[in-house]
mmCIF file of C-alpha atoms in Angstrom:
data_model
loop_
_atom_site.group_PDB
_atom_site.id
_atom_site.type_symbol
_atom_site.label_atom_id
_atom_site.label_comp_id
_atom_site.label_asym_id
_atom_site.label_seq_id
_atom_site.Cartn_x
_atom_site.Cartn_y
_atom_site.Cartn_z
ATOM 1 C CA MET A 1 -33.371 -4.833 49.551
ATOM 2 C CA ILE A 2 -34.288 -1.414 48.172
ATOM 3 C CA ASP A 3 -33.811 -0.986 44.453
ATOM 4 C CA THR A 4 -32.554 2.596 44.350
ATOM 5 C CA ALA A 5 -31.565 2.234 40.710
ATOM 6 C CA ALA A 6 -35.110 1.568 39.494
ATOM 7 C CA PRO A 7 -36.855 4.475 37.731
ATOM 8 C CA ARG A 8 -39.296 6.323 39.958
ATOM 9 C CA HIS A 9 -42.398 7.597 38.211
ATOM 10 C CA GLU A 10 -44.955 7.255 40.961
ATOM 11 C CA LYS A 11 -46.742 10.188 42.533
ATOM 12 C CA ASN A 12 -45.693 10.570 46.163
ATOM 13 C CA GLU A 13 -48.740 11.785 48.057
ATOM 14 C CA VAL A 14 -46.858 12.704 51.228
ATOM 15 C CA PHE A 15 -44.529 15.103 49.412
ATOM 16 C CA GLY A 16 -47.177 16.196 46.922
ATOM 17 C CA LYS A 17 -45.023 16.085 43.808
ATOM 18 C CA ASP A 18 -44.115 13.830 40.927
ATOM 19 C CA MET A 19 -41.057 11.774 41.795
ATOM 20 C CA GLY A 20 -40.374 10.716 38.203
ATOM 21 C CA MET A 21 -37.134 11.705 36.499
ATOM 22 C CA ASP A 22 -37.943 14.264 33.794
ATOM 23 C CA GLU A 23 -35.678 15.188 30.907
ATOM 24 C CA SER A 24 -34.434 18.421 32.476
ATOM 25 C CA VAL A 25 -33.264 16.589 35.595
ATOM 26 C CA ALA A 26 -31.720 13.760 33.588
ATOM 27 C CA SER A 27 -29.745 16.239 31.510
ATOM 28 C CA ASP A 28 -28.385 17.848 34.672
ATOM 29 C CA GLU A 29 -27.324 14.694 36.537
ATOM 30 C CA ARG A 30 -23.643 15.329 35.971
ATOM 31 C CA ARG A 31 -23.727 18.593 37.915
ATOM 32 C CA PRO A 32 -23.494 17.959 41.672
ATOM 33 C CA LEU A 33 -26.316 19.171 43.856
ATOM 34 C CA LEU A 34 -23.854 20.646 46.346
ATOM 35 C CA ARG A 35 -20.241 21.620 45.856
ATOM 36 C CA ILE A 36 -18.106 22.862 48.731
ATOM 37 C CA GLU A 37 -14.892 24.593 47.701
ATOM 38 C CA SER A 38 -12.016 25.464 50.072
ATOM 39 C CA LEU A 39 -14.417 26.054 52.969
ATOM 40 C CA LYS A 40 -12.956 27.501 56.151
ATOM 41 C CA THR A 41 -15.015 27.876 59.319
ATOM 42 C CA HIS A 42 -13.159 29.250 62.328
ATOM 43 C CA PHE A 43 -14.114 29.881 65.950
ATOM 44 C CA PHE A 44 -12.617 33.010 67.467
ATOM 45 C CA VAL A 45 -11.964 32.340 71.156
ATOM 46 C CA ASP A 46 -9.763 34.164 73.673
ATOM 47 C CA ASP A 47 -6.801 31.831 73.112
ATOM 48 C CA GLY A 48 -6.859 32.328 69.354
ATOM 49 C CA PRO A 49 -8.769 31.124 66.281
ATOM 50 C CA VAL A 50 -9.813 27.468 66.166
ATOM 51 C CA ARG A 51 -9.708 26.220 62.565
ATOM 52 C CA ALA A 52 -12.581 23.763 62.896
ATOM 53 C CA VAL A 53 -12.996 23.474 59.121
ATOM 54 C CA ASP A 54 -9.815 24.300 57.256
ATOM 55 C CA GLY A 55 -10.111 24.214 53.479
ATOM 56 C CA VAL A 56 -12.694 21.472 52.930
ATOM 57 C CA THR A 57 -13.594 20.625 49.333
ATOM 58 C CA LEU A 58 -16.226 18.003 48.494
ATOM 59 C CA THR A 59 -19.271 17.367 46.309
ATOM 60 C CA VAL A 60 -22.650 15.743 46.894
ATOM 61 C CA PRO A 61 -24.043 14.192 43.677
ATOM 62 C CA ARG A 62 -27.768 14.070 42.996
ATOM 63 C CA GLY A 63 -29.593 11.137 44.542
ATOM 64 C CA LYS A 64 -26.469 9.818 46.283
ATOM 65 C CA THR A 65 -25.331 9.438 49.884
ATOM 66 C CA VAL A 66 -22.006 10.987 50.823
ATOM 67 C CA CYS A 67 -20.727 9.924 54.243
ATOM 68 C CA ILE A 68 -18.336 12.217 56.104
ATOM 69 C CA VAL A 69 -16.342 10.136 58.563
ATOM 70 C CA GLY A 70 -13.613 10.844 61.095
ATOM 71 C CA GLU A 71 -12.751 10.986 64.773
ATOM 72 C CA SER A 72 -14.489 13.373 67.161
ATOM 73 C CA GLY A 73 -13.360 16.946 66.619
ATOM 74 C CA CYS A 74 -12.401 16.487 62.966
ATOM 75 C CA GLY A 75 -14.871 19.141 61.783
ATOM 76 C CA LYS A 76 -17.481 16.962 60.118
ATOM 77 C CA SER A 77 -20.456 18.354 62.066
ATOM 78 C CA ILE A 78 -19.289 21.949 61.595
ATOM 79 C CA THR A 79 -19.092 21.282 57.856
ATOM 80 C CA GLY A 80 -22.766 20.295 57.873
ATOM 81 C CA ARG A 81 -23.749 23.272 60.022
ATOM 82 C CA SER A 82 -21.819 25.603 57.707
ATOM 83 C CA VAL A 83 -23.973 24.431 54.796
ATOM 84 C CA MET A 84 -27.109 25.191 56.813
ATOM 85 C CA GLY A 85 -25.828 28.548 58.077
ATOM 86 C CA LEU A 86 -26.151 27.306 61.659
ATOM 87 C CA VAL A 87 -22.632 27.936 62.965
ATOM 88 C CA GLU A 88 -23.002 29.446 66.421
ATOM 89 C CA HIS A 89 -21.031 32.384 67.838
ATOM 90 C CA PRO A 90 -18.041 32.797 68.074
ATOM 91 C CA GLY A 91 -17.726 30.761 64.880
ATOM 92 C CA ARG A 92 -18.242 31.883 61.319
ATOM 93 C CA VAL A 93 -17.390 30.963 57.741
ATOM 94 C CA VAL A 94 -14.284 32.985 56.877
ATOM 95 C CA ASP A 95 -13.477 31.737 53.384
ATOM 96 C CA GLY A 96 -14.566 29.408 50.607
ATOM 97 C CA HIS A 97 -17.767 28.681 48.728
ATOM 98 C CA ILE A 98 -20.802 26.442 49.244
ATOM 99 C CA TRP A 99 -22.376 26.177 45.799
ATOM 100 C CA TRP A 100 -25.996 25.041 45.930
ATOM 101 C CA SER A 101 -27.576 24.125 42.587
ATOM 102 C CA PRO A 102 -31.315 23.921 41.835
ATOM 103 C CA ALA A 103 -32.834 20.633 40.664
ATOM 104 C CA ASP A 104 -32.177 21.503 37.015
ATOM 105 C CA GLY A 105 -30.468 24.159 34.979
ATOM 106 C CA ASP A 106 -33.648 26.187 34.411
ATOM 107 C CA GLN A 107 -35.047 26.073 37.930
ATOM 108 C CA ARG A 108 -34.386 28.948 40.283
ATOM 109 C CA SER A 109 -33.467 28.385 43.880
ATOM 110 C CA SER A 110 -35.790 29.309 46.728
ATOM 111 C CA ALA A 111 -33.431 32.197 47.359
ATOM 112 C CA GLY A 112 -35.733 33.930 44.891
ATOM 113 C CA GLY A 113 -35.478 35.461 41.425
ATOM 114 C CA ARG A 114 -32.328 35.543 39.405
ATOM 115 C CA ASN A 115 -29.426 34.567 41.584
ATOM 116 C CA PRO A 116 -27.534 37.706 42.692
ATOM 117 C CA LEU A 117 -24.574 35.545 43.740
ATOM 118 C CA ARG A 118 -24.072 33.990 40.358
ATOM 119 C CA ARG A 119 -20.613 32.696 39.620
ATOM 120 C CA SER A 120 -18.118 35.025 38.024
ATOM 121 C CA ARG A 121 -14.612 34.771 36.592
ATOM 122 C CA ARG A 122 -13.588 31.102 36.512
ATOM 123 C CA HIS A 123 -16.932 30.026 38.028
ATOM 124 C CA ALA A 124 -19.009 31.398 35.178
ATOM 125 C CA ALA A 125 -19.572 28.096 33.394
ATOM 126 C CA ASP A 126 -22.976 27.901 31.722
ATOM 127 C CA SER A 127 -24.083 24.877 33.755
ATOM 128 C CA ASP A 128 -23.343 26.695 37.035
ATOM 129 C CA GLN A 129 -24.952 30.069 36.409
ATOM 130 C CA ASP A 130 -27.916 29.315 38.682
ATOM 131 C CA ALA A 131 -25.769 28.054 41.571
ATOM 132 C CA VAL A 132 -26.203 29.942 44.848
ATOM 133 C CA ASP A 133 -23.217 30.510 47.124
ATOM 134 C CA LEU A 134 -24.696 29.711 50.534
ATOM 135 C CA ALA A 135 -21.513 30.894 52.248
ATOM 136 C CA ALA A 136 -22.151 34.410 50.939
ATOM 137 C CA LEU A 137 -25.722 34.590 52.264
ATOM 138 C CA ASP A 138 -26.608 36.165 55.595
ATOM 139 C CA PRO A 139 -27.182 33.240 58.031
ATOM 140 C CA ARG A 140 -30.136 35.163 59.484
ATOM 141 C CA GLY A 141 -31.378 36.500 56.171
ATOM 142 C CA GLU A 142 -34.572 35.638 54.346
ATOM 143 C CA ALA A 143 -32.790 34.164 51.305
ATOM 144 C CA LEU A 144 -31.046 31.421 53.294
ATOM 145 C CA ARG A 145 -34.113 30.899 55.487
ATOM 146 C CA ARG A 146 -36.141 29.987 52.401
ATOM 147 C CA ILE A 147 -33.584 27.346 51.450
ATOM 148 C CA ARG A 148 -32.954 26.021 54.960
ATOM 149 C CA GLY A 149 -35.684 23.591 55.974
ATOM 150 C CA ASN A 150 -37.211 23.694 52.505
ATOM 151 C CA GLU A 151 -34.546 22.633 49.993
ATOM 152 C CA ILE A 152 -31.959 21.557 52.586
ATOM 153 C CA SER A 153 -32.912 19.960 55.907
ATOM 154 C CA MET A 154 -30.916 18.593 58.810
ATOM 155 C CA VAL A 155 -31.389 15.825 61.367
ATOM 156 C CA PHE A 156 -29.328 16.485 64.484
ATOM 157 C CA GLN A 157 -27.435 14.205 66.879
ATOM 158 C CA GLU A 158 -29.586 14.456 69.986
ATOM 159 C CA PRO A 159 -33.291 14.056 69.155
ATOM 160 C CA MET A 160 -34.384 14.600 72.755
ATOM 161 C CA ALA A 161 -32.559 17.942 72.845
ATOM 162 C CA SER A 162 -33.611 18.993 69.337
ATOM 163 C CA LEU A 163 -37.342 18.864 70.081
ATOM 164 C CA SER A 164 -38.800 21.453 72.436
ATOM 165 C CA PRO A 165 -40.409 19.909 75.546
ATOM 166 C CA MET A 166 -42.708 22.955 75.761
ATOM 167 C CA TYR A 167 -44.653 22.238 72.567
ATOM 168 C CA THR A 168 -46.497 19.207 71.253
ATOM 169 C CA ILE A 169 -45.228 17.250 68.264
ATOM 170 C CA ALA A 170 -48.151 18.646 66.256
ATOM 171 C CA GLU A 171 -47.217 22.251 67.021
ATOM 172 C CA GLN A 172 -43.607 21.721 65.961
ATOM 173 C CA LEU A 173 -44.522 19.846 62.790
ATOM 174 C CA ILE A 174 -47.214 22.324 61.750
ATOM 175 C CA GLU A 175 -44.875 25.275 62.327
ATOM 176 C CA THR A 176 -42.261 23.783 59.991
ATOM 177 C CA ILE A 177 -44.792 22.896 57.301
ATOM 178 C CA ARG A 178 -46.521 26.287 57.284
ATOM 179 C CA LEU A 179 -43.214 28.156 57.321
ATOM 180 C CA HIS A 180 -42.380 26.852 53.843
ATOM 181 C CA ARG A 181 -45.692 25.696 52.360
ATOM 182 C CA ARG A 182 -48.933 27.596 51.947
ATOM 183 C CA MET A 183 -51.293 25.442 53.962
ATOM 184 C CA SER A 184 -54.078 25.892 56.432
ATOM 185 C CA LYS A 185 -53.523 24.539 59.927
ATOM 186 C CA ARG A 186 -55.968 21.732 59.206
ATOM 187 C CA ASP A 187 -54.130 20.627 56.054
ATOM 188 C CA ALA A 188 -50.763 20.951 57.784
ATOM 189 C CA TYR A 189 -52.071 18.790 60.632
ATOM 190 C CA ARG A 190 -53.218 16.114 58.190
ATOM 191 C CA LEU A 191 -49.839 16.184 56.452
ATOM 192 C CA GLY A 192 -48.161 15.889 59.848
ATOM 193 C CA VAL A 193 -50.133 12.724 60.599
ATOM 194 C CA GLU A 194 -49.148 11.312 57.186
ATOM 195 C CA LEU A 195 -45.496 12.118 57.844
ATOM 196 C CA LEU A 196 -45.494 10.455 61.269
ATOM 197 C CA THR A 197 -47.138 7.406 59.739
ATOM 198 C CA ARG A 198 -44.549 7.401 56.952
ATOM 199 C CA VAL A 199 -41.622 7.368 59.370
ATOM 200 C CA GLY A 200 -43.071 4.379 61.196
ATOM 201 C CA ILE A 201 -44.678 5.913 64.281
ATOM 202 C CA PRO A 202 -47.725 3.864 65.350
ATOM 203 C CA ARG A 203 -50.952 5.645 66.289
ATOM 204 C CA ALA A 204 -49.651 8.756 64.555
ATOM 205 C CA GLU A 205 -52.674 10.943 65.279
ATOM 206 C CA GLN A 206 -52.421 10.198 68.972
ATOM 207 C CA ARG A 207 -48.671 10.965 68.964
ATOM 208 C CA MET A 208 -49.326 14.364 67.414
ATOM 209 C CA ASN A 209 -50.622 15.532 70.799
ATOM 210 C CA ALA A 210 -47.662 14.113 72.735
ATOM 211 C CA TYR A 211 -44.613 15.968 74.048
ATOM 212 C CA SER A 212 -41.042 14.900 73.323
ATOM 213 C CA PHE A 213 -40.426 13.710 76.904
ATOM 214 C CA GLN A 214 -43.305 11.255 76.471
ATOM 215 C CA LEU A 215 -41.535 9.513 73.573
ATOM 216 C CA SER A 216 -38.502 7.235 73.426
ATOM 217 C CA GLY A 217 -35.237 8.331 71.829
ATOM 218 C CA GLY A 218 -35.993 6.320 68.709
ATOM 219 C CA MET A 219 -39.468 7.837 68.417
ATOM 220 C CA CYS A 220 -38.060 11.347 68.845
ATOM 221 C CA GLN A 221 -35.558 10.719 66.077
ATOM 222 C CA ARG A 222 -38.368 9.550 63.796
ATOM 223 C CA VAL A 223 -40.215 12.778 64.593
ATOM 224 C CA MET A 224 -37.069 14.744 63.701
ATOM 225 C CA ILE A 225 -36.876 12.901 60.378
ATOM 226 C CA ALA A 226 -40.559 13.657 59.736
ATOM 227 C CA ILE A 227 -39.908 17.366 60.366
ATOM 228 C CA ALA A 228 -36.823 17.277 58.136
ATOM 229 C CA ILE A 229 -38.636 15.709 55.169
ATOM 230 C CA ALA A 230 -41.857 17.708 55.598
ATOM 231 C CA CYS A 231 -41.107 19.998 52.659
ATOM 232 C CA GLY A 232 -39.507 17.382 50.414
ATOM 233 C CA PRO A 233 -35.883 18.586 50.614
ATOM 234 C CA LYS A 234 -33.403 17.906 47.839
ATOM 235 C CA LEU A 235 -30.605 17.424 50.396
ATOM 236 C CA LEU A 236 -30.849 15.895 53.869
ATOM 237 C CA ILE A 237 -27.902 16.418 56.212
ATOM 238 C CA ALA A 238 -27.945 13.709 58.884
ATOM 239 C CA ASP A 239 -25.538 14.561 61.710
ATOM 240 C CA GLU A 240 -24.867 11.292 63.540
ATOM 241 C CA PRO A 241 -28.599 10.510 63.695
ATOM 242 C CA THR A 242 -28.061 7.101 65.333
ATOM 243 C CA THR A 243 -25.425 7.980 67.957
ATOM 244 C CA ALA A 244 -27.684 8.018 71.037
ATOM 245 C CA LEU A 245 -29.791 5.019 69.982
ATOM 246 C CA ASP A 246 -29.516 1.300 70.663
ATOM 247 C CA VAL A 247 -28.260 -1.003 67.907
ATOM 248 C CA THR A 248 -31.696 -2.260 66.847
ATOM 249 C CA THR A 249 -33.135 1.247 66.643
ATOM 250 C CA GLN A 250 -30.027 2.410 64.758
ATOM 251 C CA ALA A 251 -30.630 -0.192 62.061
ATOM 252 C CA ARG A 252 -34.289 0.810 61.735
ATOM 253 C CA ILE A 253 -33.433 4.511 61.406
ATOM 254 C CA ILE A 254 -30.828 3.773 58.721
ATOM 255 C CA ASP A 255 -33.307 1.601 56.818
ATOM 256 C CA LEU A 256 -35.924 4.354 57.100
ATOM 257 C CA LEU A 257 -33.572 6.984 55.671
ATOM 258 C CA ALA A 258 -32.641 4.657 52.808
ATOM 259 C CA GLU A 259 -36.321 4.035 52.020
ATOM 260 C CA ILE A 260 -37.135 7.756 51.998
ATOM 261 C CA GLN A 261 -34.162 8.449 49.759
ATOM 262 C CA ALA A 262 -35.284 5.742 47.338
ATOM 263 C CA GLU A 263 -38.799 7.218 47.202
ATOM 264 C CA THR A 264 -37.804 10.863 46.773
ATOM 265 C CA ASP A 265 -34.401 10.655 45.039
ATOM 266 C CA MET A 266 -33.013 13.166 47.518
ATOM 267 C CA SER A 267 -29.302 13.398 48.268
ATOM 268 C CA MET A 268 -27.872 12.760 51.725
ATOM 269 C CA MET A 269 -24.841 14.063 53.565
ATOM 270 C CA PHE A 270 -24.467 11.504 56.338
ATOM 271 C CA ILE A 271 -22.089 12.490 59.146
ATOM 272 C CA THR A 272 -20.832 9.656 61.341
ATOM 273 C CA HIS A 273 -17.841 8.102 63.083
ATOM 274 C CA ASP A 274 -19.250 4.583 62.647
ATOM 275 C CA LEU A 275 -17.557 2.853 59.709
ATOM 276 C CA GLY A 276 -20.090 0.024 59.909
ATOM 277 C CA VAL A 277 -22.859 2.508 59.109
ATOM 278 C CA VAL A 278 -20.722 3.968 56.313
ATOM 279 C CA ALA A 279 -20.317 0.558 54.680
ATOM 280 C CA GLN A 280 -24.074 0.045 54.808
ATOM 281 C CA ILE A 281 -25.396 3.362 53.515
ATOM 282 C CA ALA A 282 -22.695 5.281 51.604
ATOM 283 C CA ASP A 283 -22.203 5.758 47.882
ATOM 284 C CA GLU A 284 -19.183 7.993 48.387
ATOM 285 C CA VAL A 285 -16.988 8.573 51.442
ATOM 286 C CA VAL A 286 -15.138 11.674 52.633
ATOM 287 C CA VAL A 287 -12.530 11.071 55.369
ATOM 288 C CA MET A 288 -11.725 14.097 57.550
ATOM 289 C CA TYR A 289 -8.939 14.750 60.026
ATOM 290 C CA LEU A 290 -8.423 17.932 62.049
ATOM 291 C CA GLY A 291 -10.584 20.092 59.810
ATOM 292 C CA THR A 292 -9.248 18.823 56.487
ATOM 293 C CA VAL A 293 -10.328 16.225 53.931
ATOM 294 C CA VAL A 294 -7.579 13.601 53.688
ATOM 295 C CA GLU A 295 -9.256 11.196 51.262
ATOM 296 C CA GLN A 296 -12.432 10.794 49.247
ATOM 297 C CA GLY A 297 -13.726 8.152 46.876
ATOM 298 C CA SER A 298 -16.443 5.565 46.400
ATOM 299 C CA VAL A 299 -17.341 3.345 49.344
ATOM 300 C CA GLU A 300 -15.844 0.329 47.546
ATOM 301 C CA GLU A 301 -12.563 2.148 46.910
ATOM 302 C CA ILE A 302 -12.244 3.451 50.448
ATOM 303 C CA PHE A 303 -12.920 0.099 52.105
ATOM 304 C CA HIS A 304 -11.054 -2.182 49.697
ATOM 305 C CA ASP A 305 -8.170 0.060 48.617
ATOM 306 C CA PRO A 306 -7.605 2.886 51.121
ATOM 307 C CA LYS A 307 -4.786 5.239 50.165
ATOM 308 C CA HIS A 308 -4.227 7.676 53.021
ATOM 309 C CA PRO A 309 -2.388 6.332 56.105
ATOM 310 C CA TYR A 310 -5.148 7.716 58.338
ATOM 311 C CA THR A 311 -7.872 5.922 56.379
ATOM 312 C CA ARG A 312 -5.883 2.687 56.610
ATOM 313 C CA ALA A 313 -5.450 3.178 60.349
ATOM 314 C CA LEU A 314 -9.184 3.770 60.830
ATOM 315 C CA LEU A 315 -10.082 0.601 58.952
ATOM 316 C CA ALA A 316 -7.436 -1.414 60.819
ATOM 317 C CA SER A 317 -9.028 -0.371 64.121
ATOM 318 C CA ILE A 318 -12.350 -2.063 63.293
ATOM 319 C CA PRO A 319 -13.013 -5.526 64.822
ATOM 320 C CA LYS A 320 -13.498 -8.031 62.009
ATOM 321 C CA MET A 321 -15.758 -11.054 61.626
ATOM 322 C CA GLY A 322 -15.047 -14.235 59.699
ATOM 323 C CA VAL A 323 -11.611 -14.570 58.129
ATOM 324 C CA GLY A 324 -9.098 -12.656 60.207
ATOM 325 C CA ALA A 325 -11.488 -12.347 63.141
ATOM 326 C CA ARG A 326 -8.792 -13.467 65.587
ATOM 327 C CA LYS A 327 -6.515 -10.630 64.579
ATOM 328 C CA ARG A 328 -6.624 -7.917 67.207
ATOM 329 C CA PRO A 329 -7.754 -4.486 66.033
ATOM 330 C CA GLU A 330 -4.908 -2.010 65.756
ATOM 331 C CA THR A 331 -4.909 1.272 67.615
ATOM 332 C CA ILE A 332 -3.891 4.619 66.163
ATOM 333 C CA ARG A 333 -0.969 5.812 68.244
ATOM 334 C CA GLY A 334 -1.111 9.191 69.876
ATOM 335 C CA GLN A 335 -4.068 11.508 70.097
ATOM 336 C CA VAL A 336 -5.733 14.068 67.875
ATOM 337 C CA PRO A 337 -3.795 17.331 68.431
ATOM 338 C CA HIS A 338 -5.499 20.182 70.246
ATOM 339 C CA PRO A 339 -7.067 22.580 67.726
ATOM 340 C CA LEU A 340 -5.026 25.462 69.169
ATOM 341 C CA ASN A 341 -1.790 23.481 68.975
ATOM 342 C CA ARG A 342 -1.834 22.151 65.430
ATOM 343 C CA PRO A 343 1.399 20.546 64.213
ATOM 344 C CA ALA A 344 3.288 22.106 61.328
ATOM 345 C CA GLY A 345 2.965 20.416 57.954
ATOM 346 C CA CYS A 346 0.567 17.496 57.635
ATOM 347 C CA PRO A 347 -1.752 17.438 60.670
ATOM 348 C CA PHE A 348 -1.519 13.623 60.825
ATOM 349 C CA HIS A 349 2.269 13.311 60.623
ATOM 350 C CA PRO A 350 2.900 12.950 64.421
ATOM 351 C CA ARG A 351 0.770 9.766 64.377
ATOM 352 C CA CYS A 352 1.759 8.479 60.932
ATOM 353 C CA ASP A 353 4.117 5.501 60.533
ATOM 354 C CA GLN A 354 4.908 6.555 56.955
ATOM 355 C CA ALA A 355 5.773 10.183 57.666
ATOM 356 C CA ILE A 356 8.803 11.514 55.771
ATOM 357 C CA ALA A 357 11.077 13.656 57.937
ATOM 358 C CA GLY A 358 11.727 17.071 56.477
ATOM 359 C CA VAL A 359 8.642 16.869 54.265
ATOM 360 C CA CYS A 360 5.544 15.861 56.215
ATOM 361 C CA ASP A 361 6.540 17.946 59.231
ATOM 362 C CA THR A 362 7.355 21.116 57.305
ATOM 363 C CA SER A 363 4.883 21.624 54.453
ATOM 364 C CA GLU A 364 1.152 21.193 53.911
ATOM 365 C CA PRO A 365 0.484 18.044 51.865
ATOM 366 C CA PRO A 366 -0.956 18.518 48.376
ATOM 367 C CA THR A 367 -4.303 17.093 47.324
ATOM 368 C CA VAL A 368 -3.520 14.578 44.593
ATOM 369 C CA GLU A 369 -6.190 13.428 42.152
ATOM 370 C CA LEU A 370 -5.674 9.792 41.202
ATOM 371 C CA PRO A 371 -6.498 8.419 37.716
ATOM 372 C CA ASN A 372 -9.932 7.098 38.734
ATOM 373 C CA GLY A 373 -11.071 10.440 40.134
ATOM 374 C CA ARG A 374 -10.212 9.705 43.752
ATOM 375 C CA ARG A 375 -8.552 12.414 45.794
ATOM 376 C CA VAL A 376 -5.991 11.929 48.552
ATOM 377 C CA ARG A 377 -4.148 14.593 50.552
ATOM 378 C CA CYS A 378 -0.758 12.998 51.155
ATOM 379 C CA VAL A 379 2.833 13.528 49.978
ATOM 380 C CA LEU A 380 3.194 9.785 49.361
ATOM 381 C CA TYR A 381 1.237 10.274 46.139
ATOM 382 C CA ASP A 382 3.194 13.323 44.979
ATOM 383 C CA ARG A 383 6.124 11.824 43.072
ATOM 384 C CA GLU A 384 8.018 15.094 42.905
ATOM 385 C CA LEU A 385 7.994 15.605 46.668
ATOM 386 C CA VAL A 386 8.901 11.976 47.402
ATOM 387 C CA THR A 387 11.752 12.073 44.874
ATOM 388 C CA THR A 388 13.062 15.347 46.317
ATOM 389 C CA ALA A 389 12.961 13.902 49.840
ATOM 390 C CA ALA A 390 14.793 10.747 48.700
ATOM 391 C CA LYS A 391 17.525 12.811 47.019
ATOM 392 C CA GLY A 392 17.893 14.871 50.167
ATOM 393 C CA ASP A 393 18.369 11.728 52.275
ATOM 394 C CA GLN A 394 20.981 10.406 49.834
ATOM 395 C CA ALA A 395 22.863 13.709 49.965
ATOM 396 C CA VAL A 396 22.889 13.660 53.769
ATOM 397 C CA GLU A 397 24.154 10.062 53.810
ATOM 398 C CA ALA A 398 26.891 10.850 51.282
ATOM 399 C CA THR A 399 28.027 13.876 53.283
ATOM 400 C CA SER A 400 28.080 12.044 56.591
ATOM 401 C CA GLY A 401 29.842 9.065 55.023
ATOM 402 C CA GLY A 402 32.677 11.190 53.696
ATOM 403 C CA THR A 403 33.411 13.044 56.924
ATOM 404 C CA ASP A 404 36.534 12.064 58.882
ATOM 405 C CA GLU A 405 36.178 11.695 62.590
#
């Protein structure tokens, strides 16, 4: 077991900085490291715009792991790429904010100097004045480049495809290190060996001269993690990092990420469709469906008291062990709608057993904040809408009952 709650005051030689919690950081713990507000990322194709991310709002607290979960095509990977400014053509962020906060209220972001994108109007709270809106930065500009790979790093789905087969592991590691840290090639090489050793690669110095096609999938993913943590990022975005790996290697990669997080106190945005992984690694869970967030809460709340019908359906589809193991997993009827043929109203209503006719199929569901801070996007938790729908049904019944044939 890794005691992530224990205070960390040791000096981490690999990252070259004090990992202890100082007073400035402690005073700023309540402010999330990353806050995404009403983010919309669309892809403009010949048949029309694809709303891959359609109004996503979520936060990533400091030192915590937030898992984004959902079926394929729900927009979870595009959300992560939007944060990094890595959305490929013909896609782009069309609306919303991605507020990135430095480690403490006095520290300036790597974007440099006083933040030119400081919050204004309702965003001008004192605690947020140093937040940088990543969505407003040029994806190819120097300001975002200094943050990307330095303060925020990403581990991608396919490690074999993410590493270039034309360059050695050493060349790719050294390039990343020297891009963000002032080091000689010799020092960067030494740090690269330390990083490979840290992520559990045996004979690290020998592997530095290897090419990606000479390594297994698990080894390549460890190299990708080493590259991602080379500059000691505050946020690591892991986009399904265990998808292409066998079960044993998956468990080792998850344990490795948890160990690194415990050592460095970094935050993680972990993108996955595997609810078993979510239960193991998450502090908070964000459930997405067709580009929208339908529910978010702590991992305990989501697994033991799911609110949204889609979340309940996802959990009911998981094979269970022990008590109830003989109960067959339930399937979610229907299919995820095509992005260019989105249903009116709630995007999940064609597959939902609790859909209210005349409500769920006509209007966008509201996001309701529950008393404990949880958020769910469903009309079932909006008393006014449910009451109005019930009155409408009663009126229809009364009218039909009083009509003579």
